Structure formats: C-alpha cells, structure tokens
Short mmCIF file of C-alpha atoms in Angstrom, two decimals:
data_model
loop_
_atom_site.label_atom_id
_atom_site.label_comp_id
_atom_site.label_asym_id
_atom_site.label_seq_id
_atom_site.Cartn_x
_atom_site.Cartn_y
_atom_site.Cartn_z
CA UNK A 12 99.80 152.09 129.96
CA UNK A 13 101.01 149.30 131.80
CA UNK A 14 104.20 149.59 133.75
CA UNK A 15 104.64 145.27 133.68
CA UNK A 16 104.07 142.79 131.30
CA UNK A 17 104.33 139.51 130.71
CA UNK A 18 105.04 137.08 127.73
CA UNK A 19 103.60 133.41 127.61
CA UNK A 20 106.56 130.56 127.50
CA UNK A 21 106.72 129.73 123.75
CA UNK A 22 105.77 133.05 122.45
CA UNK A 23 107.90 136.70 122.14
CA UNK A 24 106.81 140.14 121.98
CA UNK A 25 107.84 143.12 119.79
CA UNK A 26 108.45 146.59 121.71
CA UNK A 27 109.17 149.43 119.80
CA UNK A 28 109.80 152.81 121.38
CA UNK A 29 108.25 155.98 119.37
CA UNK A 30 107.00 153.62 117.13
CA UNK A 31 110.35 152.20 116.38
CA UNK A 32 111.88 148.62 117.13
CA UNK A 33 113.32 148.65 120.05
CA UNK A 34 113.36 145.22 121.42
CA UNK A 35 112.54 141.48 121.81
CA UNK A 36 110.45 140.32 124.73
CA UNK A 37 111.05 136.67 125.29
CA UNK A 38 108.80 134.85 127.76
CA UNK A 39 108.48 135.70 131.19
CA UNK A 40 108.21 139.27 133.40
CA UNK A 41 109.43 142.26 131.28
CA UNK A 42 109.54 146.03 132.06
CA UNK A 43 108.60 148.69 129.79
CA UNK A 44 108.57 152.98 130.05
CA UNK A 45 104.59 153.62 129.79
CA UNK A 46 104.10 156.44 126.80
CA UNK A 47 107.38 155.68 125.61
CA UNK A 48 107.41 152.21 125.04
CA UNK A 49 104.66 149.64 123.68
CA UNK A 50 103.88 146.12 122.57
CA UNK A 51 103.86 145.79 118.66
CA UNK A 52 102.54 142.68 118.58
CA UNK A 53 103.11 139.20 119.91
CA UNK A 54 104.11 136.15 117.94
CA UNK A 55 103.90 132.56 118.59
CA UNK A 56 106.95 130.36 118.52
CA UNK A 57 104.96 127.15 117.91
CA UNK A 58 104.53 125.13 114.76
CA UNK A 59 101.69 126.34 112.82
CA UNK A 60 100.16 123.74 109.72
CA UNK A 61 99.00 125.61 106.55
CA UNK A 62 96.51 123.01 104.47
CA UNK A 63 97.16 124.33 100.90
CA UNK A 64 94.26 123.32 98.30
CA UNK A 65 96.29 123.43 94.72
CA UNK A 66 94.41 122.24 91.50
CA UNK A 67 96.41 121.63 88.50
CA UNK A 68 97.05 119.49 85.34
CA UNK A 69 99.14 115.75 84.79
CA UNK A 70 100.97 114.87 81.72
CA UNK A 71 98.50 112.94 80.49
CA UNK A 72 95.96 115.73 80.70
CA UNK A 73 94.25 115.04 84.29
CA UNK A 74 93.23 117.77 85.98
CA UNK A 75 94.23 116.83 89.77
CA UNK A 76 93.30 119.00 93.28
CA UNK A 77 96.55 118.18 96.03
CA UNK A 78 96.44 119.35 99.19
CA UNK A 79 99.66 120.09 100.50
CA UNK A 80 100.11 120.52 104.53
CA UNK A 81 103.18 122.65 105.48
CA UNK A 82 104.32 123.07 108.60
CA UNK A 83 106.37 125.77 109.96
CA UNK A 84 107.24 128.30 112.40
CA UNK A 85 109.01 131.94 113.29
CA UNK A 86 112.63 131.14 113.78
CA UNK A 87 113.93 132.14 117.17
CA UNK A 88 117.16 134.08 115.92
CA UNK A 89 114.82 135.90 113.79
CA UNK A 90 111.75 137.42 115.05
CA UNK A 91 113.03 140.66 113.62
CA UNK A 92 112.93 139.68 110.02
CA UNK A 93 109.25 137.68 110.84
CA UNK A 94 107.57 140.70 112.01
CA UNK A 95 108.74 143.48 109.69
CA UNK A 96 109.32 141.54 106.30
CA UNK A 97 106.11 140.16 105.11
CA UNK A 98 102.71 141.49 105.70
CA UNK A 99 100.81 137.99 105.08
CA UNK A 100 103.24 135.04 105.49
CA UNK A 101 100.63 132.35 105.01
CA UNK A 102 99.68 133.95 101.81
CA UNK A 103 103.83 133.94 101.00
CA UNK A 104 103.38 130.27 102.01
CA UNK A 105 100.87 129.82 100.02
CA UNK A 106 102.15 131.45 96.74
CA UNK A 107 105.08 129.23 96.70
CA UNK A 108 103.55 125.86 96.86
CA UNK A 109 101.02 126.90 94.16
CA UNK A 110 104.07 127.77 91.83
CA UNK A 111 106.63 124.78 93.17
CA UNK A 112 103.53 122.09 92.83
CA UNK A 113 102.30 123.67 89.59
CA UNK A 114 105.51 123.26 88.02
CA UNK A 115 106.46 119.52 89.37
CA UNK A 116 103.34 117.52 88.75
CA UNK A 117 102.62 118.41 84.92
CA UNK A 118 105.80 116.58 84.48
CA UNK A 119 104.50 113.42 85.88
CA UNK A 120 101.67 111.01 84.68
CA UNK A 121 98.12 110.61 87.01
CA UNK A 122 99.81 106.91 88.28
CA UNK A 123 102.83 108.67 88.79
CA UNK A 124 101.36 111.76 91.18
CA UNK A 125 100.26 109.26 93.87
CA UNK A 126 103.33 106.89 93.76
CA UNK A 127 105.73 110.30 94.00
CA UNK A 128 103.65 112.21 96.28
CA UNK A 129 106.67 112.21 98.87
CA UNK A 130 108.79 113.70 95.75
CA UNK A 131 106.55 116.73 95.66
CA UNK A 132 106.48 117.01 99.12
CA UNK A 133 110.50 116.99 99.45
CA UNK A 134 110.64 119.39 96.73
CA UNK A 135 108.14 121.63 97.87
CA UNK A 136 109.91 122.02 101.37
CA UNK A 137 113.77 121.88 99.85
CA UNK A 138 112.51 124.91 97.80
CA UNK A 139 110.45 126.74 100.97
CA UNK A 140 113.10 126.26 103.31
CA UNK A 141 115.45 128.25 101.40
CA UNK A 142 112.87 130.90 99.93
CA UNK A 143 111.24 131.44 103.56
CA UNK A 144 114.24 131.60 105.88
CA UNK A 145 115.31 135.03 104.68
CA UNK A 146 111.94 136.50 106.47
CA UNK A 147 112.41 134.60 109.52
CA UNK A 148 110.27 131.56 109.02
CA UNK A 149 111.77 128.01 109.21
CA UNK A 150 110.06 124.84 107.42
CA UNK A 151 109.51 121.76 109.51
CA UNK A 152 108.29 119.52 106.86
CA UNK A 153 105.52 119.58 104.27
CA UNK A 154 103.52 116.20 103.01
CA UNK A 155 101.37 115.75 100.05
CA UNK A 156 97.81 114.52 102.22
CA UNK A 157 95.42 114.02 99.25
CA UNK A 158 95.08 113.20 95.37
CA UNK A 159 92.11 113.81 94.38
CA UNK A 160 91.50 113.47 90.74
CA UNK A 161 88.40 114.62 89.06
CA UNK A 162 85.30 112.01 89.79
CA UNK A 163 84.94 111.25 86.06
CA UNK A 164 88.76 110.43 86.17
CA UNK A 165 88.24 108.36 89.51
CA UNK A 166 85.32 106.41 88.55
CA UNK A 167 87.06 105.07 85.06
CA UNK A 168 90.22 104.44 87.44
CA UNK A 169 87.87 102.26 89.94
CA UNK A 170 86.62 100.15 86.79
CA UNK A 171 90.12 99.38 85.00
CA UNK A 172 90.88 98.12 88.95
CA UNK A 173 88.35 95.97 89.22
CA UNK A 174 88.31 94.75 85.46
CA UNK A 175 91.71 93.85 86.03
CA UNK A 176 90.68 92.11 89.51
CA UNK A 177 88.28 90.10 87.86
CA UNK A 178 90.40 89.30 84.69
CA UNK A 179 92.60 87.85 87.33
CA UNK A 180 89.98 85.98 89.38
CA UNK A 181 88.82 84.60 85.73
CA UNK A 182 91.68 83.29 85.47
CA UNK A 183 92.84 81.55 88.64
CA UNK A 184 88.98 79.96 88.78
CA UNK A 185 89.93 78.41 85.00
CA UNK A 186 93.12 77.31 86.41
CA UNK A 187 91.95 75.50 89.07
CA UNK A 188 88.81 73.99 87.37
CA UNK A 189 91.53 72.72 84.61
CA UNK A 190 93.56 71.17 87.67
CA UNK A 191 90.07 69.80 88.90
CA UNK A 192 89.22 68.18 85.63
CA UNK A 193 92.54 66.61 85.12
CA UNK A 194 92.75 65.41 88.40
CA UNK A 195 89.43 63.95 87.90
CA UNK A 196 90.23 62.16 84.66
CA UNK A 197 93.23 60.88 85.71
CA UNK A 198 91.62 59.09 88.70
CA UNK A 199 88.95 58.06 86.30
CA UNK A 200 91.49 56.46 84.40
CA UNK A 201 93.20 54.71 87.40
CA UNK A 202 89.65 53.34 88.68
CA UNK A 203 89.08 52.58 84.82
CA UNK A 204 92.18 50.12 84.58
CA UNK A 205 91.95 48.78 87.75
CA UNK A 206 88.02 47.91 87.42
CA UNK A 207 89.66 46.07 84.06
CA UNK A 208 92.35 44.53 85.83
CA UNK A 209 89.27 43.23 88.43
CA UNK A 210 86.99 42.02 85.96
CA UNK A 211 90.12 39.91 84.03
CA UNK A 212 91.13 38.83 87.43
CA UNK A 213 87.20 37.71 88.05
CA UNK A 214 86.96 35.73 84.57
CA UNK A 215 90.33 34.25 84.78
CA UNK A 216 89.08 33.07 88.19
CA UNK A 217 85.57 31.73 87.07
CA UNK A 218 87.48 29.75 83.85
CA UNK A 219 89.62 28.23 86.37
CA UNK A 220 87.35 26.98 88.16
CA UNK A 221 85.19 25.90 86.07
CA UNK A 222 87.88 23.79 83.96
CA UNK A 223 88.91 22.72 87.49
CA UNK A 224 85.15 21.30 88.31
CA UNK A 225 84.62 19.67 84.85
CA UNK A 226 88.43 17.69 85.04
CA UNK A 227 87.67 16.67 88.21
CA UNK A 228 84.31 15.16 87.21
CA UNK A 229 85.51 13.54 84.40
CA UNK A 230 88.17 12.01 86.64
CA UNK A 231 85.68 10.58 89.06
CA UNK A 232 83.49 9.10 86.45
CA UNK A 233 85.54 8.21 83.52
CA UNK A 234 83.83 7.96 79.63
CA UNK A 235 81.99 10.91 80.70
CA UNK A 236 81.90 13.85 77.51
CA UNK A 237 83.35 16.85 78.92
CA UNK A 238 81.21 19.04 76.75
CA UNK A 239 78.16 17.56 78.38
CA UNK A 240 79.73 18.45 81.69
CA UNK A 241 80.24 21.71 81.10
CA UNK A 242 76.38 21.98 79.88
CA UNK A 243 75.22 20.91 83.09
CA UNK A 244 77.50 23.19 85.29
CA UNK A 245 76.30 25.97 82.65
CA UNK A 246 72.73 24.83 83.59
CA UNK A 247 73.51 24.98 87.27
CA UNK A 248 74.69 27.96 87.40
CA UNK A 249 71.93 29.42 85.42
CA UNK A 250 69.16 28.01 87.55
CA UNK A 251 70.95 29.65 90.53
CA UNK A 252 71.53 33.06 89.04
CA UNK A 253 67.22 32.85 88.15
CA UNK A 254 67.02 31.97 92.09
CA UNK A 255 69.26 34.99 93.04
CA UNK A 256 67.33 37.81 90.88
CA UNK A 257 63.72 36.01 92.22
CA UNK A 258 65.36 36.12 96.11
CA UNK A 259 66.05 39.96 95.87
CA UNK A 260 63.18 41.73 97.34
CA UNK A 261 64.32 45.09 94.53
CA UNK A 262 64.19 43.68 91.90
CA UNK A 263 61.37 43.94 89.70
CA UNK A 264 60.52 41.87 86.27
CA UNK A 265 63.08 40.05 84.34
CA UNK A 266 62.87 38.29 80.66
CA UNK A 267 65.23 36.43 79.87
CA UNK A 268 64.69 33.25 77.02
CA UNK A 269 64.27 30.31 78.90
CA UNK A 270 63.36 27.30 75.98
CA UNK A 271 65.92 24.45 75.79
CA UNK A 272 67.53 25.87 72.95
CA UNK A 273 68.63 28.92 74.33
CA UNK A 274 69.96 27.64 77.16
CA UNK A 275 72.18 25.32 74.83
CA UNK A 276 73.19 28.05 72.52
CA UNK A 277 74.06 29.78 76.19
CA UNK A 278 75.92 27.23 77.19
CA UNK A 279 78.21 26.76 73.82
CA UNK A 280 78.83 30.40 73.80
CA UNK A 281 79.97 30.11 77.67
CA UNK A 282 82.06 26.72 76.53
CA UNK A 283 83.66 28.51 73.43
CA UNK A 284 85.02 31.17 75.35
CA UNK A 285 86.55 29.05 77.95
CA UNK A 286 88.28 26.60 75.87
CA UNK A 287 89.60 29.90 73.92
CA UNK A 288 90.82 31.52 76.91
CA UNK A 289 92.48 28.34 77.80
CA UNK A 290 94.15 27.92 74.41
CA UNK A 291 95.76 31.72 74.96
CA UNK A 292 96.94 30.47 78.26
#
C-alpha cells in the first residue's frame, strides 16, 4: 500500500494497474497510485548460469552424460516479452539444449565428443540465441564443462592409454639399449684392434732387439754360433721372468717344466719364430 518504491540498480520492476501492464520500473525512486497500482514482480537484469545435466548416446554406441552451462539474461528492450511469455524459462532453457545436444552428439564418435565439445557448445547457443530472443531472453554464451562417459567406458579408455604409453616406452627403452649395445661393440672393436696393433708393435719390438743383441755379440766375439747365442739370451730371459713371478708378493704357485730339454725345445720355438718373422720382413 506503499505510496514509494524503489528498484535495485541492475534489476526492473513490473507495475500493472487493475491487474493489467501498465509499466516498467527501472532502478531507482518510482511513484505508484496505492489500490490502483502494484508491483507484479521484479526481475533481475544480471547474467544467470543454468548447469544442464544431458545424458545421451555416441555413434559408436556410448552412452555419454554432458553438462552444458548456459548463460543468459532478460534483455533490457524486452522485459515485457520476459515476464508475460513463458511461465518457466529455465525449464524453456532447458528443453532446448536436451533436444539441440541430443541431436548433435549421436552424429559424432566418443573421441570425437571431447575434441568438438566447443562445436556443441557453438551450436547449442547459435540455436538458443535465436529460439530465446523472441521471449525476451538473450544468450551470453554456453560451454560444454564435462564428458563424462560411463565408468565401464572410462576404465577400458584409461587402459588402451596406458597400453599405448607403455608400447611406446617399450620401445624407446629397446631403442636405446640397441644404441647402447652397438656403441659398446664398436668400442670393443676399436680397443680390440688397437690391443692387436700393441701386441704386434710389442713383438716386432722384442725381435728387434733381440736380433740386435745376438749381431752385436757375434760382432764382438767373432766364430761365435749365433744359434747358441740366441739360447743363452733365451735362457736369460727365462731365469729373469722365474725371478719376476717369485718377487711378486700375489702371486701364488707356478709349474712350469724346468729340465734342460724343455728349456731347449723353448728356446728353438722362440728362435724359429724370430728368424721367420725376420724372413717376412
């Protein structure tokens, strides 16, 4: 029975007089006949969201819940056509996303539903903008928030993911073991022919010098047999490799044939390959 009323900033009233419209109230100090005139009912000018919960079926047979989040508000121009046109309009709201998402994603495949999510969103407020404007209510934007497929469906997703993942992992470990392993022969290989090229270098060295001793003993005392030079450098040599293996304090017991003969036969072996070696020189 008010005389004065007021209207919070970012929100309109409806007065009708006799029960029929009469005006808008915008925000701010308004006047108003008591008896005659009254306030219909008050609507907000701010964006509202509306979470819509829609379950329905991929083309490859998925059953799929998306949850679409619309946001809109009463247009400005037309508070008329937002208070007297629809009786629910979240319900409106409502009705057309379950139809518009209903009849987009059973043309798509499960993969497909979350990689075009913003496709279903654009077409879902495209196709509300148009349908909703006519009762006064303007779309800001809708967005496609969740996929949720069913948990069977989700679980068997999860362990093609990580089958793949570890298909993968399987084989970039095989790849780089095989790198490993070739590397690893191929250095083998290199140590392998340069231990050879040592060990020639070594016995070319010890031929040399041993030709080298028994010329130059020959040439000091002349007459004397080479051959019998060479045994006694042979014998010298083995006496000190006996002292070396006795003088190292880790080594433990050693056989080796000590009689005359073997020494000899040692020694003509030793002699043989020399002069041979000396021959292919």
């Amino acid at each position: 029975m008010s005389l004065i009323f007021t209207v919070k900033q970012q929100n309109c009233a409806i007065i009708e007089r006799f029960g029929k419209y009469h005006r808008i109230a915008k925000s701010g100090l308004h006047f108003k006949i008591p008896i005659v005139d009254r306030i219909s009912t008050k609507l907000s000018l701010k964006i509202k969201q509306l979470n819509v919960s829609v379950e329905t079926k991929t083309k490859d047979n998925v059953f799929v819940n998306l949850v679409v989040a619309v946001q809109y508000r009463v247009l400005p121009d037309k508070v008329y056509e937002a208070c007297y046109m629809l009786q629910d309009p979240e319900q409106q709201i409502k009705a057309f996303v379950f139809d518009l998402v209903r009849a987009q994603v059973p043309l798509l495949d499960l993969d497909d539903v979350f990689s075009k999510k913003d496709d279903i969103a654009i077409a879902v407020k495209n196709e509300l903008e148009g349908q909703m404007a006519e009762f006064g209510y303007g779309i800001i934007k809708a967005l496609v928030t969740d996929v949720n497929p069913d948990a069977n469906v989700k679980a068997a997703m999860n362990e093609i993911n990580t089958a793949q993942r570890l298909r993968i992992a399987a084989t970039e470990k095989g790849e780089t073991e095989k790198i490993m392993k070739v590397k690893q022969a191929e250095a083998e290989a290199d140590a392998a022919i340069l231990q050879g090229k040592g060990i020639a270098g070594q016995r070319q060295a010890i031929i040399e010098g041993l030709s080298d001793s028994v010329e130059e003993f020959v040439k000091q005392i002349p007459g004397t047999d080479p051959a019998r030079v060479m045994d006694m450098v042979m014998m010298i040599q083995y006496i000190d490799t006996l002292k070396e293996i006795g003088g190292n304090s880790k080594s433990n017991v050693v056989f080796v044939p000590h009689s005359p003969g073997n020494v000899n036969d040692l020694s003509t072996q030793i002699r043989e390959t020399v002069f041979s070696a000396q021959k292919l020189n």
